[in-house]
mmCIF file of C-alpha atoms in Angstrom:
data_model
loop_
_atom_site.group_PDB
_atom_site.id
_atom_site.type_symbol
_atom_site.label_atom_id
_atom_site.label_comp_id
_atom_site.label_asym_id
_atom_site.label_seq_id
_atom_site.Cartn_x
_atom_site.Cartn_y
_atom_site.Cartn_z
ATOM 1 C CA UNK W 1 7.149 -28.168 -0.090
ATOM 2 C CA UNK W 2 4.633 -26.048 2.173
ATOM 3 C CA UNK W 3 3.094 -28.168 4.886
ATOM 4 C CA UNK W 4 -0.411 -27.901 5.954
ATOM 5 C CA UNK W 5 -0.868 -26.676 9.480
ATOM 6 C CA UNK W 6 -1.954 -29.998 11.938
ATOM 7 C CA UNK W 7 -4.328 -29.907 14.435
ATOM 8 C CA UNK W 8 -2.704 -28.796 17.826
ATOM 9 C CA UNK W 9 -4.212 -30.126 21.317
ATOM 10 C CA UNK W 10 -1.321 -28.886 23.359
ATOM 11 C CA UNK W 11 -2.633 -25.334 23.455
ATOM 12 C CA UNK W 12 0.602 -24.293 22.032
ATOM 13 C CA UNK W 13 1.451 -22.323 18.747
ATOM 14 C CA UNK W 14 2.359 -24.058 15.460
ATOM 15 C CA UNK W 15 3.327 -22.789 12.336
ATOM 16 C CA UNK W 16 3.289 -24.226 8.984
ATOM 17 C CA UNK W 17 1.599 -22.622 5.082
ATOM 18 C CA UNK W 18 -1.748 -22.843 3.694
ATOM 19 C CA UNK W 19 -3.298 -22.261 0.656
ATOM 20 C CA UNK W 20 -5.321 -18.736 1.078
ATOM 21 C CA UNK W 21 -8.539 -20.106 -0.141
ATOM 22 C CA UNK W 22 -8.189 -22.582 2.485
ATOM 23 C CA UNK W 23 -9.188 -20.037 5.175
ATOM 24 C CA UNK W 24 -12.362 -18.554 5.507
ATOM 25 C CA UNK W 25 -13.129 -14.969 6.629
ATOM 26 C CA UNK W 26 -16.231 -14.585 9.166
ATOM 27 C CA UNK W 27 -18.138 -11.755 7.992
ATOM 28 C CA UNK W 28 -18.006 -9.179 10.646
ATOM 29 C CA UNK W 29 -15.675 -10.280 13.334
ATOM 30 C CA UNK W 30 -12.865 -8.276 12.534
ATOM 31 C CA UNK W 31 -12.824 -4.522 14.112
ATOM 32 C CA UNK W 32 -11.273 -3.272 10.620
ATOM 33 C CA UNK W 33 -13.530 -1.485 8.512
ATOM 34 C CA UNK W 34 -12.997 -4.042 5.283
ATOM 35 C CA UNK W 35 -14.783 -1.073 3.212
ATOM 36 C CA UNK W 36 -13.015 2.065 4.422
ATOM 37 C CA UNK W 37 -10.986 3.697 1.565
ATOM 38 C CA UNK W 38 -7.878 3.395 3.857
ATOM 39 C CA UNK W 39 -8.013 0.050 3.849
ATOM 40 C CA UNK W 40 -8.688 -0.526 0.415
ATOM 41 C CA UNK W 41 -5.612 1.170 -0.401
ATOM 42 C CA UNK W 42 -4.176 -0.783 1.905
ATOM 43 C CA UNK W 43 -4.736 -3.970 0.439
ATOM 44 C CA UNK W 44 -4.072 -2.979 -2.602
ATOM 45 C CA UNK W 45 -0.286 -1.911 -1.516
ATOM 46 C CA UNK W 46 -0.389 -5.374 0.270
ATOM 47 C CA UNK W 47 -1.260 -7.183 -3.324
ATOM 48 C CA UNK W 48 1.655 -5.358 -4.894
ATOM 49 C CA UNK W 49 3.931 -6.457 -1.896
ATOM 50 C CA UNK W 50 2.740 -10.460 -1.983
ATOM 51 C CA UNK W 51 3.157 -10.290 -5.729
ATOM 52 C CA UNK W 52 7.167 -9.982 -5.893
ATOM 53 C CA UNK W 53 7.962 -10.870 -2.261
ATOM 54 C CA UNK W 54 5.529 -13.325 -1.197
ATOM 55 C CA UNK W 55 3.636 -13.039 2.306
ATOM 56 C CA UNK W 56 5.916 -12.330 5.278
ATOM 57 C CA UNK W 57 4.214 -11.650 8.703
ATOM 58 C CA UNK W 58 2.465 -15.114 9.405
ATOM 59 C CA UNK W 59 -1.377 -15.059 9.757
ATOM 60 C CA UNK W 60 -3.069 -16.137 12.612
ATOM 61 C CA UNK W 61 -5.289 -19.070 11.756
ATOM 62 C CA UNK W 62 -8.199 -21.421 14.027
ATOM 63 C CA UNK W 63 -8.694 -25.062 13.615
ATOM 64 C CA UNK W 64 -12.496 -25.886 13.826
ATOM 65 C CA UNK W 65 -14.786 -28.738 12.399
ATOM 66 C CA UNK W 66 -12.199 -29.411 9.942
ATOM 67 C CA UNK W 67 -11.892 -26.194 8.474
ATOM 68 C CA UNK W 68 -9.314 -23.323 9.021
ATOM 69 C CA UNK W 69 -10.670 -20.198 9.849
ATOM 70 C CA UNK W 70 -9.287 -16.917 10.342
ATOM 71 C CA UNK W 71 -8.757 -15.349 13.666
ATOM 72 C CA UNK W 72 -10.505 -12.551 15.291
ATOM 73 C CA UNK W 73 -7.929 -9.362 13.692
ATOM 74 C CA UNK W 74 -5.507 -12.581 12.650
ATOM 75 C CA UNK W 75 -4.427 -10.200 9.280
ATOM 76 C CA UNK W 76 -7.458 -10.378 6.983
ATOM 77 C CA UNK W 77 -5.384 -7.303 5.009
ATOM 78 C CA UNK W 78 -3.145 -9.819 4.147
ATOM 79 C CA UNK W 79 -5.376 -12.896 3.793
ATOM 80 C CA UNK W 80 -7.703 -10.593 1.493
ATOM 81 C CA UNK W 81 -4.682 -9.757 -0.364
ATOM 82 C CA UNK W 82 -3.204 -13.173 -1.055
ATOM 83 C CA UNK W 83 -7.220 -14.124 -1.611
ATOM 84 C CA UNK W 84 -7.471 -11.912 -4.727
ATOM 85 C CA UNK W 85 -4.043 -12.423 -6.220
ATOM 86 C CA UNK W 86 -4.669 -16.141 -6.327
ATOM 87 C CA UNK W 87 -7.566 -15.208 -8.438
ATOM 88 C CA UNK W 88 -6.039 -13.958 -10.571
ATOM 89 C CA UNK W 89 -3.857 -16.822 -10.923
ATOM 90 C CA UNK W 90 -0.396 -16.197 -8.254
ATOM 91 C CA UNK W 91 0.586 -19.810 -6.867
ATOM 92 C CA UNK W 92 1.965 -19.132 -3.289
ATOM 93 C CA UNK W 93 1.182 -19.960 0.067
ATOM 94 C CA UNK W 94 0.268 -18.016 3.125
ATOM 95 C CA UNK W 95 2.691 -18.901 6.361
ATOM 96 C CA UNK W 96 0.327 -19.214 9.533
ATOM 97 C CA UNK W 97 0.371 -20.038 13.202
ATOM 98 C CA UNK W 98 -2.699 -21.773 14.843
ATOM 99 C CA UNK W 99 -3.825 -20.276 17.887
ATOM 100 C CA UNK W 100 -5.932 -21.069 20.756
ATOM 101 C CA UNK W 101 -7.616 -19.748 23.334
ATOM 102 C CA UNK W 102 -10.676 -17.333 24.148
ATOM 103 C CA UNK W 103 -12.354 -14.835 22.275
ATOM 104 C CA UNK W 104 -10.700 -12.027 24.910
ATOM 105 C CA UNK W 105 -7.217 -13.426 24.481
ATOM 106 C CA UNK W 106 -7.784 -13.705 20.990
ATOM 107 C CA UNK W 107 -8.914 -10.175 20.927
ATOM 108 C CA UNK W 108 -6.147 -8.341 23.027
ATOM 109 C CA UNK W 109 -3.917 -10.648 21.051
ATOM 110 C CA UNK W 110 -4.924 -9.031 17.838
ATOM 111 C CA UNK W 111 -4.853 -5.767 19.256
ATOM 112 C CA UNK W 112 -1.702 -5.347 20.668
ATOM 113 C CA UNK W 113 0.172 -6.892 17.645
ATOM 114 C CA UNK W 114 -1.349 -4.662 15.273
ATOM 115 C CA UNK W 115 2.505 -3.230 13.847
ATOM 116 C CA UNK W 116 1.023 -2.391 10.314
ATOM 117 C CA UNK W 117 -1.921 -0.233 9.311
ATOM 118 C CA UNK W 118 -2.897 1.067 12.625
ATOM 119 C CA UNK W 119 -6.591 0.682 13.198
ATOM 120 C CA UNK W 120 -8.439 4.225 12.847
ATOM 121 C CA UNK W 121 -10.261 5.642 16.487
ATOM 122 C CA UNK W 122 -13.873 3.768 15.129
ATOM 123 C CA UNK W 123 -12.075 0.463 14.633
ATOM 124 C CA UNK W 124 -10.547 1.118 17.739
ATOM 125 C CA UNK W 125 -13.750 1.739 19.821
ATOM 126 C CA UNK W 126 -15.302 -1.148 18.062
ATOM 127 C CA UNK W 127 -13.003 -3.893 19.295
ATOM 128 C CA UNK W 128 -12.836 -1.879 22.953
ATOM 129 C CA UNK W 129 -16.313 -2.082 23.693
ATOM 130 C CA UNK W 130 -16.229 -5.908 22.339
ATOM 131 C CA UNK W 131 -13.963 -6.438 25.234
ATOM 132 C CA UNK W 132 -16.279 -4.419 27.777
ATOM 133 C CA UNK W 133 -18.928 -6.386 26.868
ATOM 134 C CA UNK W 134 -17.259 -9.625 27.005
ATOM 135 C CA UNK W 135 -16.395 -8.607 30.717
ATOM 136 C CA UNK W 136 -13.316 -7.113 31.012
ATOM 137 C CA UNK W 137 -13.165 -4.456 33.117
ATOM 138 C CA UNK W 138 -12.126 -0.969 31.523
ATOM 139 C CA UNK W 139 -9.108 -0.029 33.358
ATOM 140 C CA UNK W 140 -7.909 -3.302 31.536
ATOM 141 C CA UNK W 141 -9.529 -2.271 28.374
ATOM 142 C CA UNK W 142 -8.125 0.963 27.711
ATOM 143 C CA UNK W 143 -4.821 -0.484 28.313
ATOM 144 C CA UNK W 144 -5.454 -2.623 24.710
ATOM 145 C CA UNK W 145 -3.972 0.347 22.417
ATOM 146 C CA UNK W 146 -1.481 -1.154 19.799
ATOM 147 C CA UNK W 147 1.817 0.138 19.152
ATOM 148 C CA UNK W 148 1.008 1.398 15.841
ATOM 149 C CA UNK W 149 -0.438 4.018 17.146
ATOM 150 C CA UNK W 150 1.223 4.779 20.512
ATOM 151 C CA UNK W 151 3.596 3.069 22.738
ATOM 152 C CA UNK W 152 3.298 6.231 25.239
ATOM 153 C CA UNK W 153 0.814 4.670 28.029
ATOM 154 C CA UNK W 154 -0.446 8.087 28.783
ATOM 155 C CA UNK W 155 -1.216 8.891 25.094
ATOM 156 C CA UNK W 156 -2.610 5.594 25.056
ATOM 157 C CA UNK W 157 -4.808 5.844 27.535
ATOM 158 C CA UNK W 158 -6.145 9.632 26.295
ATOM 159 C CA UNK W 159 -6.842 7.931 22.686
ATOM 160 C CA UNK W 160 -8.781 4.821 24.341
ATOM 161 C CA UNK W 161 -11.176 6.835 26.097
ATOM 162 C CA UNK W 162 -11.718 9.057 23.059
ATOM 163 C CA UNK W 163 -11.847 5.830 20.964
ATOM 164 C CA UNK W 164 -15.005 4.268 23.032
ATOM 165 C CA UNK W 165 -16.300 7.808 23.144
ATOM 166 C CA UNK W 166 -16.657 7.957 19.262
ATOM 167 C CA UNK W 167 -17.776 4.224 19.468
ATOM 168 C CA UNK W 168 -20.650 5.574 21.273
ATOM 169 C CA UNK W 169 -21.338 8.267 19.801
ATOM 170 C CA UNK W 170 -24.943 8.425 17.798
ATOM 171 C CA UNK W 171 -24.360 7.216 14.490
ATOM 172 C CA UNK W 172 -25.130 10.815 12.272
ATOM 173 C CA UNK W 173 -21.623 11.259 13.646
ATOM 174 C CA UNK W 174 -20.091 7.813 13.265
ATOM 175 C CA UNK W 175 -21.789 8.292 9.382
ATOM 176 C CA UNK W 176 -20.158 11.847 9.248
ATOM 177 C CA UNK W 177 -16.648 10.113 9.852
ATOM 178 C CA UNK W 178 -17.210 7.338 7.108
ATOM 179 C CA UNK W 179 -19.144 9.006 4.549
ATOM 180 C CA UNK W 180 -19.037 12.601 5.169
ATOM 181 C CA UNK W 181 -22.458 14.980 4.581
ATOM 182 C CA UNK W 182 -22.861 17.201 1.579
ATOM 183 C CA UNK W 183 -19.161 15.665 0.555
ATOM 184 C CA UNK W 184 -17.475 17.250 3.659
ATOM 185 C CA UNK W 185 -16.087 14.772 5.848
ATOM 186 C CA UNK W 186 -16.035 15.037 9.775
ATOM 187 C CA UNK W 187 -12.338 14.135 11.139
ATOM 188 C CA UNK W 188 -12.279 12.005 14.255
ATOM 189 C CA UNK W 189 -11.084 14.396 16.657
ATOM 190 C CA UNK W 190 -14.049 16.761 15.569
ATOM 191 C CA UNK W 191 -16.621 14.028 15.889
ATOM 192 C CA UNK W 192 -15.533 12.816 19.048
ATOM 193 C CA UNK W 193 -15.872 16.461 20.654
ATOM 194 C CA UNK W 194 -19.104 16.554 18.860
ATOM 195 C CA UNK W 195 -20.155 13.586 20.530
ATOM 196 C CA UNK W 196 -18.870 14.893 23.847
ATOM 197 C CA UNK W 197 -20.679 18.146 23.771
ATOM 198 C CA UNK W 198 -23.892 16.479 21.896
ATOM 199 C CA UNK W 199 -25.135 12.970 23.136
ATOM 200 C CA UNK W 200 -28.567 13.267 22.391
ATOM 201 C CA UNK W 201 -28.911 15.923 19.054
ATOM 202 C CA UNK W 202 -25.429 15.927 17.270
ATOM 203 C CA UNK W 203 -26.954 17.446 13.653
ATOM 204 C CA UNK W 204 -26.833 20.900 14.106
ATOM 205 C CA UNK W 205 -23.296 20.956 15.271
ATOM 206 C CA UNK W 206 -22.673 18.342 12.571
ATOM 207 C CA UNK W 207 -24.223 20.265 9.862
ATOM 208 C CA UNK W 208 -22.307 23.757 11.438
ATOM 209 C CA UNK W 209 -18.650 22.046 10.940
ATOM 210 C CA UNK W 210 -19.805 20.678 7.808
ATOM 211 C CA UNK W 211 -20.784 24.289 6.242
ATOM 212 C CA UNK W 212 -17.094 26.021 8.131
ATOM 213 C CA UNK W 213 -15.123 23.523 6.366
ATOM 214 C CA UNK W 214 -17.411 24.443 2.874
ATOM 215 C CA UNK W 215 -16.676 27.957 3.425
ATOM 216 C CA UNK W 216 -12.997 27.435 3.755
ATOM 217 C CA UNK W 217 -12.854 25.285 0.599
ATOM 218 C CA UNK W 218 -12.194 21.851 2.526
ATOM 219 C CA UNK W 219 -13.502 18.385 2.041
ATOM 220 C CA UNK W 220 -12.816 17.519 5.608
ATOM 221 C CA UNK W 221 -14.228 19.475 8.766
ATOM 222 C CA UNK W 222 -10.864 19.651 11.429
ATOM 223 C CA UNK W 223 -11.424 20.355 15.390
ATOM 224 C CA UNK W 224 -10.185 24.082 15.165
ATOM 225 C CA UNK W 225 -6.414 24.021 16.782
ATOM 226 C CA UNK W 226 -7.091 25.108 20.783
ATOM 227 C CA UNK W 227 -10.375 23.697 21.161
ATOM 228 C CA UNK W 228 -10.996 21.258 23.244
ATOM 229 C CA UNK W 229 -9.082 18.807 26.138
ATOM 230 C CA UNK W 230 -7.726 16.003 24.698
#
């Protein structure tokens, strides 16, 4: 019999199931791109998964004004999985854990537990700079990259700085990345040394990869091996 999740006021962890529609998503606060084609695919592999095995890595869930809310990166892969399926009629439950604590915990939390689809280097600058801006300093900051993509703290620290690099970057590159131009696609590594080289006017060299990657029959427009210092 699945239990419903109590309201904690230890400021300790407790587990229990809920119903998925139970939960609500907050528009926005998660740093995965919901709408990337990567994660689409992702979710739908999840939906097969939670369809003959049932959900296994617990969500992480809030307890506020009555409701239950998802957490900030607390799995909404797997929440919008188990979401849809019970639309279309599967009767299970989602196993959670309430947590507590601040946005920045909450946020590193998310971060450095991320085992499954890693995040890609936008997501990755987008939940970075959240932390910057919520006051943690960067030498802190860059240390935040999950194990899904490195657990080498040298390699980490080379993609964090590229990650808040692209973050910043002017957003005819950060477009390039998620939509492509003239149905050429920019790859991360070349936008980020795009952004490097061009802060201000990023088009031309945009539009120059683009039209190489055309010419060599290619939908997506590579950082030529050799260039660059990574």
């Amino acid at each position: 019999m699945a239990s419903q999740i109590e309201k904690d006021s230890t400021g300790s962890v407790r587990g229990g199931n809920l119903r998925p529609e139970l939960i609500t998503i907050i528009p926005g606060q998660n740093y995965r791109d919901m709408n990337s084609e990567e994660t689409k695919a992702h979710v739908a592999w999840l939906r097969q998964s939670i369809q003959t095995e049932g959900v296994k890595d617990p969500i992480d869930v809030i307890f506020s004004d009555g409701k239950w809310y998802l957490a900030p990166g607390g799995g909404e892969c797997r929440l919008t999985a188990a979401q849809q399926l019970r639309g279309d009629g599967w009767d299970g439950y989602i196993p959670c854990f309430q947590v507590k604590g601040g946005e920045v915990y909450l946020l590193k939390r998310s971060i450095l537990r991320n085992t499954g689809l890693a995040p890609t280097l936008l997501e990755l600058g987008k939940v970075l700079q959240q932390l910057i801006d919520l006051g943690q300093p960067v030498e802190e900051v860059v240390k935040c990259v999950p194990p899904s993509i490195t657990t080498d703290p040298a390699k980490a620290l080379r993609v964090a700085k590229k990650a808040l690099d692209l973050n910043a970057a002017p957003l005819a590159v950060k477009e390039a990345v998620k939509h492509g131009k003239d149905g050429v696609k920019l790859s991360e590594p070349a936008a980020v040394k795009i952004a490097r080289q061009n802060p201000i006017d990023p088009e031309p060299a945009i539009e120059k990869e683009v039209q190489r990657a055309k010419a060599a029959g290619k939908t997506t427009a590579t950082r030529p091996k050799g260039e660059g210092v990574a």
